[in-house]
PDB file of C-alpha atoms in Angstrom:
ATOM      1  CA  UNK I 235     157.129 151.500  48.168  1.00  0.00           C
ATOM      2  CA  UNK I 236     154.074 148.956  48.715  1.00  0.00           C
ATOM      3  CA  UNK I 237     151.273 150.529  50.726  1.00  0.00           C
ATOM      4  CA  UNK I 238     150.014 148.576  53.374  1.00  0.00           C
ATOM      5  CA  UNK I 239     146.625 147.093  53.563  1.00  0.00           C
ATOM      6  CA  UNK I 240     144.068 146.902  56.383  1.00  0.00           C
ATOM      7  CA  UNK I 241     143.596 143.150  58.084  1.00  0.00           C
ATOM      8  CA  UNK I 242     139.961 141.854  57.274  1.00  0.00           C
ATOM      9  CA  UNK I 243     137.932 140.939  60.046  1.00  0.00           C
ATOM     10  CA  UNK I 244     138.462 137.382  61.616  1.00  0.00           C
ATOM     11  CA  UNK I 245     135.877 134.660  60.859  1.00  0.00           C
ATOM     12  CA  UNK I 246     134.388 133.220  64.242  1.00  0.00           C
ATOM     13  CA  UNK I 247     136.912 130.110  63.788  1.00  0.00           C
ATOM     14  CA  UNK I 248     139.584 132.204  64.505  1.00  0.00           C
ATOM     15  CA  UNK I 249     138.432 132.811  68.362  1.00  0.00           C
ATOM     16  CA  UNK I 250     138.529 128.881  68.527  1.00  0.00           C
ATOM     17  CA  UNK I 251     141.865 128.433  67.409  1.00  0.00           C
ATOM     18  CA  UNK I 252     143.528 130.831  68.949  1.00  0.00           C
ATOM     19  CA  UNK I 253     141.401 131.055  72.403  1.00  0.00           C
ATOM     20  CA  UNK I 254     143.063 133.570  74.882  1.00  0.00           C
ATOM     21  CA  UNK I 255     146.025 134.266  72.168  1.00  0.00           C
ATOM     22  CA  UNK I 256     143.298 135.615  69.972  1.00  0.00           C
ATOM     23  CA  UNK I 257     144.316 139.248  70.702  1.00  0.00           C
ATOM     24  CA  UNK I 258     148.203 138.110  70.104  1.00  0.00           C
ATOM     25  CA  UNK I 259     147.002 136.611  66.667  1.00  0.00           C
ATOM     26  CA  UNK I 260     145.376 139.777  65.761  1.00  0.00           C
ATOM     27  CA  UNK I 261     148.091 141.841  66.165  1.00  0.00           C
ATOM     28  CA  UNK I 262     150.167 139.579  64.184  1.00  0.00           C
ATOM     29  CA  UNK I 263     147.755 139.591  61.256  1.00  0.00           C
ATOM     30  CA  UNK I 264     147.793 143.389  61.543  1.00  0.00           C
ATOM     31  CA  UNK I 265     151.679 143.573  61.545  1.00  0.00           C
ATOM     32  CA  UNK I 266     151.616 141.034  58.323  1.00  0.00           C
ATOM     33  CA  UNK I 267     149.035 143.126  56.825  1.00  0.00           C
ATOM     34  CA  UNK I 268     151.331 146.663  57.570  1.00  0.00           C
ATOM     35  CA  UNK I 269     155.244 146.689  57.682  1.00  0.00           C
ATOM     36  CA  UNK I 270     154.755 142.687  56.688  1.00  0.00           C
ATOM     37  CA  UNK I 271     153.377 144.209  52.963  1.00  0.00           C
ATOM     38  CA  UNK I 272     155.716 147.384  53.117  1.00  0.00           C
ATOM     39  CA  UNK I 273     158.679 145.454  53.838  1.00  0.00           C
ATOM     40  CA  UNK I 274     158.054 143.096  51.030  1.00  0.00           C
ATOM     41  CA  UNK I 275     157.647 139.773  53.348  1.00  0.00           C
ATOM     42  CA  UNK I 276     154.241 139.019  52.208  1.00  0.00           C
ATOM     43  CA  UNK I 277     152.361 140.437  48.722  1.00  0.00           C
ATOM     44  CA  UNK I 278     149.583 142.783  48.992  1.00  0.00           C
ATOM     45  CA  UNK I 279     147.385 140.713  47.528  1.00  0.00           C
ATOM     46  CA  UNK I 280     147.214 138.339  50.338  1.00  0.00           C
ATOM     47  CA  UNK I 281     146.116 140.327  52.934  1.00  0.00           C
ATOM     48  CA  UNK I 282     142.443 140.156  51.950  1.00  0.00           C
ATOM     49  CA  UNK I 283     142.726 136.157  52.893  1.00  0.00           C
ATOM     50  CA  UNK I 284     145.573 136.598  55.727  1.00  0.00           C
ATOM     51  CA  UNK I 285     143.228 134.532  58.191  1.00  0.00           C
ATOM     52  CA  UNK I 286     141.683 132.063  56.164  1.00  0.00           C
ATOM     53  CA  UNK I 287     145.386 131.394  54.020  1.00  0.00           C
ATOM     54  CA  UNK I 288     147.577 132.166  56.437  1.00  0.00           C
ATOM     55  CA  UNK I 289     147.234 132.254  60.053  1.00  0.00           C
ATOM     56  CA  UNK I 290     144.476 129.642  60.633  1.00  0.00           C
ATOM     57  CA  UNK I 291     145.845 127.340  57.512  1.00  0.00           C
ATOM     58  CA  UNK I 292     149.132 127.432  59.539  1.00  0.00           C
ATOM     59  CA  UNK I 293     147.343 127.638  63.424  1.00  0.00           C
ATOM     60  CA  UNK I 294     145.654 123.966  62.484  1.00  0.00           C
ATOM     61  CA  UNK I 295     148.999 122.330  62.040  1.00  0.00           C
ATOM     62  CA  UNK I 296     148.877 122.443  66.340  1.00  0.00           C
ATOM     63  CA  UNK I 297     146.599 119.445  65.864  1.00  0.00           C
ATOM     64  CA  UNK I 298     149.479 117.015  64.642  1.00  0.00           C
ATOM     65  CA  UNK I 299     152.444 118.393  66.475  1.00  0.00           C
ATOM     66  CA  UNK I 300     153.562 116.031  69.821  1.00  0.00           C
ATOM     67  CA  UNK I 301     152.705 118.040  73.483  1.00  0.00           C
ATOM     68  CA  UNK I 302     156.056 119.629  75.123  1.00  0.00           C
ATOM     69  CA  UNK I 303     158.658 119.185  72.294  1.00  0.00           C
ATOM     70  CA  UNK I 304     161.137 121.243  70.576  1.00  0.00           C
ATOM     71  CA  UNK I 305     160.165 122.472  67.101  1.00  0.00           C
ATOM     72  CA  UNK I 306     162.307 124.139  64.332  1.00  0.00           C
ATOM     73  CA  UNK I 307     160.373 126.237  61.590  1.00  0.00           C
ATOM     74  CA  UNK I 308     163.200 126.044  58.630  1.00  0.00           C
ATOM     75  CA  UNK I 309     162.842 129.024  56.319  1.00  0.00           C
ATOM     76  CA  UNK I 310     160.500 130.873  58.562  1.00  0.00           C
ATOM     77  CA  UNK I 311     160.306 133.951  56.697  1.00  0.00           C
ATOM     78  CA  UNK I 312     157.271 136.267  57.903  1.00  0.00           C
ATOM     79  CA  UNK I 313     156.677 133.525  60.745  1.00  0.00           C
ATOM     80  CA  UNK I 314     154.721 130.823  59.092  1.00  0.00           C
ATOM     81  CA  UNK I 315     153.787 128.562  60.398  1.00  0.00           C
ATOM     82  CA  UNK I 316     156.041 128.988  63.288  1.00  0.00           C
ATOM     83  CA  UNK I 317     154.204 132.088  64.714  1.00  0.00           C
ATOM     84  CA  UNK I 318     150.541 130.885  64.510  1.00  0.00           C
ATOM     85  CA  UNK I 319     151.843 127.350  65.904  1.00  0.00           C
ATOM     86  CA  UNK I 320     153.187 129.140  69.072  1.00  0.00           C
ATOM     87  CA  UNK I 321     150.265 131.355  69.454  1.00  0.00           C
ATOM     88  CA  UNK I 322     148.325 128.047  69.593  1.00  0.00           C
ATOM     89  CA  UNK I 323     151.134 125.839  71.181  1.00  0.00           C
ATOM     90  CA  UNK I 324     152.857 127.328  74.632  1.00  0.00           C
ATOM     91  CA  UNK I 325     153.754 124.175  75.441  1.00  0.00           C
ATOM     92  CA  UNK I 326     155.945 124.170  72.794  1.00  0.00           C
ATOM     93  CA  UNK I 327     160.009 125.448  72.199  1.00  0.00           C
ATOM     94  CA  UNK I 328     160.035 126.442  68.872  1.00  0.00           C
ATOM     95  CA  UNK I 329     163.110 128.042  66.779  1.00  0.00           C
ATOM     96  CA  UNK I 330     162.695 130.107  63.930  1.00  0.00           C
ATOM     97  CA  UNK I 331     165.543 129.504  61.528  1.00  0.00           C
ATOM     98  CA  UNK I 332     165.527 131.934  58.520  1.00  0.00           C
ATOM     99  CA  UNK I 333     168.578 133.431  56.327  1.00  0.00           C
ATOM    100  CA  UNK I 334     167.574 136.699  55.511  1.00  0.00           C
ATOM    101  CA  UNK I 335     168.604 139.856  57.829  1.00  0.00           C
ATOM    102  CA  UNK I 336     165.156 141.780  57.422  1.00  0.00           C
ATOM    103  CA  UNK I 337     162.951 138.891  57.929  1.00  0.00           C
ATOM    104  CA  UNK I 338     164.752 137.640  61.166  1.00  0.00           C
ATOM    105  CA  UNK I 339     164.492 141.616  62.358  1.00  0.00           C
ATOM    106  CA  UNK I 340     160.779 141.424  61.566  1.00  0.00           C
ATOM    107  CA  UNK I 341     160.594 138.001  63.128  1.00  0.00           C
ATOM    108  CA  UNK I 342     162.431 139.112  66.397  1.00  0.00           C
ATOM    109  CA  UNK I 343     160.009 142.394  66.482  1.00  0.00           C
ATOM    110  CA  UNK I 344     157.160 140.386  66.417  1.00  0.00           C
ATOM    111  CA  UNK I 345     158.262 137.556  69.349  1.00  0.00           C
ATOM    112  CA  UNK I 346     158.785 140.740  71.688  1.00  0.00           C
ATOM    113  CA  UNK I 347     155.868 142.502  70.635  1.00  0.00           C
ATOM    114  CA  UNK I 348     153.850 139.350  71.667  1.00  0.00           C
ATOM    115  CA  UNK I 349     155.485 137.707  74.723  1.00  0.00           C
ATOM    116  CA  UNK I 350     156.023 134.828  72.748  1.00  0.00           C
ATOM    117  CA  UNK I 351     158.772 133.676  75.596  1.00  0.00           C
ATOM    118  CA  UNK I 352     159.097 130.299  74.307  1.00  0.00           C
ATOM    119  CA  UNK I 353     160.090 131.163  70.808  1.00  0.00           C
ATOM    120  CA  UNK I 354     163.653 132.108  69.438  1.00  0.00           C
ATOM    121  CA  UNK I 355     165.018 133.320  66.333  1.00  0.00           C
ATOM    122  CA  UNK I 356     167.927 132.141  64.505  1.00  0.00           C
ATOM    123  CA  UNK I 357     169.393 133.692  61.328  1.00  0.00           C
ATOM    124  CA  UNK I 358     171.152 131.077  59.213  1.00  0.00           C
ATOM    125  CA  UNK I 359     170.541 128.468  57.185  1.00  0.00           C
ATOM    126  CA  UNK I 360     169.502 124.852  57.885  1.00  0.00           C
ATOM    127  CA  UNK I 361     173.106 123.372  56.571  1.00  0.00           C
ATOM    128  CA  UNK I 362     174.756 126.346  58.384  1.00  0.00           C
ATOM    129  CA  UNK I 363     173.362 125.524  62.063  1.00  0.00           C
ATOM    130  CA  UNK I 364     173.499 121.706  61.779  1.00  0.00           C
ATOM    131  CA  UNK I 365     175.595 120.514  65.134  1.00  0.00           C
ATOM    132  CA  UNK I 366     175.037 123.895  66.725  1.00  0.00           C
ATOM    133  CA  UNK I 367     171.455 123.860  67.380  1.00  0.00           C
ATOM    134  CA  UNK I 368     170.232 121.024  69.657  1.00  0.00           C
ATOM    135  CA  UNK I 369     168.672 118.076  67.491  1.00  0.00           C
ATOM    136  CA  UNK I 370     164.824 119.114  67.238  1.00  0.00           C
ATOM    137  CA  UNK I 371     161.690 116.651  68.009  1.00  0.00           C
ATOM    138  CA  UNK I 372     159.970 118.237  64.981  1.00  0.00           C
ATOM    139  CA  UNK I 373     160.678 120.188  62.009  1.00  0.00           C
ATOM    140  CA  UNK I 374     158.282 122.204  59.971  1.00  0.00           C
ATOM    141  CA  UNK I 375     158.142 124.452  56.776  1.00  0.00           C
ATOM    142  CA  UNK I 376     155.515 125.995  54.507  1.00  0.00           C
ATOM    143  CA  UNK I 377     156.179 127.037  50.877  1.00  0.00           C
ATOM    144  CA  UNK I 378     159.818 126.736  51.127  1.00  0.00           C
ATOM    145  CA  UNK I 379     161.164 124.444  48.607  1.00  0.00           C
ATOM    146  CA  UNK I 380     160.034 120.918  46.684  1.00  0.00           C
ATOM    147  CA  UNK I 381     159.850 117.929  49.302  1.00  0.00           C
ATOM    148  CA  UNK I 382     163.132 115.954  48.284  1.00  0.00           C
ATOM    149  CA  UNK I 383     165.411 119.513  48.703  1.00  0.00           C
ATOM    150  CA  UNK I 384     163.305 120.509  51.856  1.00  0.00           C
ATOM    151  CA  UNK I 385     163.971 117.136  53.258  1.00  0.00           C
ATOM    152  CA  UNK I 386     167.503 117.454  52.850  1.00  0.00           C
ATOM    153  CA  UNK I 387     167.768 120.705  54.815  1.00  0.00           C
ATOM    154  CA  UNK I 388     165.480 119.351  57.614  1.00  0.00           C
ATOM    155  CA  UNK I 389     165.821 115.672  58.039  1.00  0.00           C
ATOM    156  CA  UNK I 390     169.303 116.452  59.809  1.00  0.00           C
ATOM    157  CA  UNK I 391     167.904 118.890  62.037  1.00  0.00           C
ATOM    158  CA  UNK I 392     165.814 116.179  63.593  1.00  0.00           C
ATOM    159  CA  UNK I 393     166.897 114.296  66.789  1.00  0.00           C
ATOM    160  CA  UNK I 394     166.661 110.252  66.084  1.00  0.00           C
ATOM    161  CA  UNK I 395     162.733 109.074  65.398  1.00  0.00           C
ATOM    162  CA  UNK I 396     162.017 112.824  64.829  1.00  0.00           C
ATOM    163  CA  UNK I 397     159.396 113.964  62.587  1.00  0.00           C
ATOM    164  CA  UNK I 398     158.858 116.861  59.632  1.00  0.00           C
ATOM    165  CA  UNK I 399     155.442 118.098  59.431  1.00  0.00           C
ATOM    166  CA  UNK I 400     155.398 120.115  56.111  1.00  0.00           C
ATOM    167  CA  UNK I 401     152.306 121.956  55.055  1.00  0.00           C
ATOM    168  CA  UNK I 402     151.816 121.529  51.139  1.00  0.00           C
ATOM    169  CA  UNK I 403     149.363 121.853  48.685  1.00  0.00           C
ATOM    170  CA  UNK I 404     147.264 119.442  46.332  1.00  0.00           C
ATOM    171  CA  UNK I 405     150.731 118.021  44.825  1.00  0.00           C
ATOM    172  CA  UNK I 406     151.643 116.766  47.885  1.00  0.00           C
ATOM    173  CA  UNK I 407     150.842 113.106  46.746  1.00  0.00           C
ATOM    174  CA  UNK I 408     152.841 113.513  43.797  1.00  0.00           C
ATOM    175  CA  UNK I 409     155.836 115.066  45.499  1.00  0.00           C
ATOM    176  CA  UNK I 410     155.675 112.268  47.994  1.00  0.00           C
ATOM    177  CA  UNK I 411     156.111 109.835  45.421  1.00  0.00           C
ATOM    178  CA  UNK I 412     158.979 111.733  43.541  1.00  0.00           C
ATOM    179  CA  UNK I 413     160.984 111.904  46.792  1.00  0.00           C
ATOM    180  CA  UNK I 414     161.051 108.712  48.104  1.00  0.00           C
ATOM    181  CA  UNK I 415     164.214 107.637  46.560  1.00  0.00           C
ATOM    182  CA  UNK I 416     165.814 110.877  48.340  1.00  0.00           C
ATOM    183  CA  UNK I 417     164.079 110.261  51.177  1.00  0.00           C
ATOM    184  CA  UNK I 418     165.029 106.887  52.231  1.00  0.00           C
ATOM    185  CA  UNK I 419     168.838 107.760  51.947  1.00  0.00           C
ATOM    186  CA  UNK I 420     168.003 110.329  54.085  1.00  0.00           C
ATOM    187  CA  UNK I 421     167.142 107.733  56.646  1.00  0.00           C
ATOM    188  CA  UNK I 422     163.123 108.334  56.043  1.00  0.00           C
ATOM    189  CA  UNK I 423     161.117 105.391  58.134  1.00  0.00           C
ATOM    190  CA  UNK I 424     157.647 106.608  57.293  1.00  0.00           C
ATOM    191  CA  UNK I 425     155.720 109.132  55.322  1.00  0.00           C
ATOM    192  CA  UNK I 426     151.986 110.353  55.086  1.00  0.00           C
ATOM    193  CA  UNK I 427     149.767 112.639  54.150  1.00  0.00           C
ATOM    194  CA  UNK I 428     147.318 114.070  56.673  1.00  0.00           C
ATOM    195  CA  UNK I 429     144.293 116.746  56.518  1.00  0.00           C
ATOM    196  CA  UNK I 430     143.852 118.947  59.414  1.00  0.00           C
ATOM    197  CA  UNK I 431     141.869 121.963  60.139  1.00  0.00           C
ATOM    198  CA  UNK I 432     138.433 120.623  58.756  1.00  0.00           C
ATOM    199  CA  UNK I 433     136.021 122.330  60.401  1.00  0.00           C
ATOM    200  CA  UNK I 434     138.503 125.334  60.765  1.00  0.00           C
ATOM    201  CA  UNK I 435     139.659 126.257  57.221  1.00  0.00           C
ATOM    202  CA  UNK I 436     138.158 125.163  53.512  1.00  0.00           C
ATOM    203  CA  UNK I 437     139.651 123.111  52.159  1.00  0.00           C
ATOM    204  CA  UNK I 438     141.702 121.577  55.158  1.00  0.00           C
ATOM    205  CA  UNK I 439     145.367 122.178  55.338  1.00  0.00           C
ATOM    206  CA  UNK I 440     147.453 119.314  53.617  1.00  0.00           C
ATOM    207  CA  UNK I 441     150.758 118.277  55.912  1.00  0.00           C
ATOM    208  CA  UNK I 442     153.256 115.752  54.901  1.00  0.00           C
ATOM    209  CA  UNK I 443     154.403 113.839  57.554  1.00  0.00           C
ATOM    210  CA  UNK I 444     158.090 112.683  57.339  1.00  0.00           C
ATOM    211  CA  UNK I 445     159.289 110.337  60.006  1.00  0.00           C
ATOM    212  CA  UNK I 446     162.812 109.313  60.816  1.00  0.00           C
ATOM    213  CA  UNK I 447     164.668 106.427  62.519  1.00  0.00           C
ATOM    214  CA  UNK I 448     167.715 106.256  64.504  1.00  0.00           C
ATOM    215  CA  UNK I 449     169.933 108.062  61.926  1.00  0.00           C
ATOM    216  CA  UNK I 450     168.348 111.292  60.844  1.00  0.00           C
ATOM    217  CA  UNK I 451     170.000 112.457  57.232  1.00  0.00           C
ATOM    218  CA  UNK I 452     171.685 109.254  57.427  1.00  0.00           C
ATOM    219  CA  UNK I 453     175.313 108.150  57.528  1.00  0.00           C
ATOM    220  CA  UNK I 454     176.644 111.112  55.730  1.00  0.00           C
ATOM    221  CA  UNK I 455     175.041 113.442  58.180  1.00  0.00           C
ATOM    222  CA  UNK I 456     175.694 111.632  61.317  1.00  0.00           C
ATOM    223  CA  UNK I 457     179.352 112.579  59.876  1.00  0.00           C
ATOM    224  CA  UNK I 458     178.988 115.979  59.692  1.00  0.00           C
ATOM    225  CA  UNK I 459     176.769 116.349  63.207  1.00  0.00           C
ATOM    226  CA  UNK I 460     179.664 114.710  65.397  1.00  0.00           C
ATOM    227  CA  UNK I 461     182.129 117.077  63.371  1.00  0.00           C
ATOM    228  CA  UNK I 462     180.274 119.916  64.264  1.00  0.00           C
ATOM    229  CA  UNK I 463     179.859 119.008  67.620  1.00  0.00           C
ATOM    230  CA  UNK I 464     183.792 118.764  68.017  1.00  0.00           C
ATOM    231  CA  UNK I 465     184.319 121.966  66.543  1.00  0.00           C
ATOM    232  CA  UNK I 466     181.958 123.293  69.292  1.00  0.00           C
ATOM    233  CA  UNK I 467     179.695 126.692  68.185  1.00  0.00           C
ATOM    234  CA  UNK I 468     181.501 129.565  66.705  1.00  0.00           C
ATOM    235  CA  UNK I 469     180.259 132.812  67.181  1.00  0.00           C
ATOM    236  CA  UNK I 470     178.864 134.753  64.219  1.00  0.00           C
ATOM    237  CA  UNK I 471     180.728 138.022  63.663  1.00  0.00           C
TER     238      UNK I 471
END
């Protein structure tokens, strides 16, 4: 079994970013460094850079999320970016969507321990919850899949004129170019690459914004949503 490690001290910027929820951010970081490692949710080599590369890198996404909206974090994994976003933005209603049981168990433990009443954990894949979750204002994701595939999962979960905000790396511009045809078929009407957290993390976090029109996912997914709504929610056995 992989041994847990100790969370490094928080940089000064962390107190400013998390504000009153800084103690909860520290507790979350400790959980990632401990059970997050032993359960295989993050690699042990990530622990020394948990603050800069993970917690703060995700928290600064809050700079571009509108106020008082619904958010679905697709493929939430260990809760990145959903948990840091929840800690910085209590005005949001956040759903952490994750298909693997061991990860959803961890997420539920974190949500309860940190008192995140505005966060819900749902086990499932994006294509499975289509029509079962309410359409979202914003869909987030980080390091889940290439942009075209990720958009195919996330765009149909959006409400009309919603947006995906995706944390990406240095290849964001190139990924966007390669995905334009696929995005157009999904009803995407606008894209841009943003850089956030310039005074917090170095380099700043790169965010791909994908904006949809009145039919998120295009005609095919509109039909799927309508069919799922007619069937109504099915209980998981």
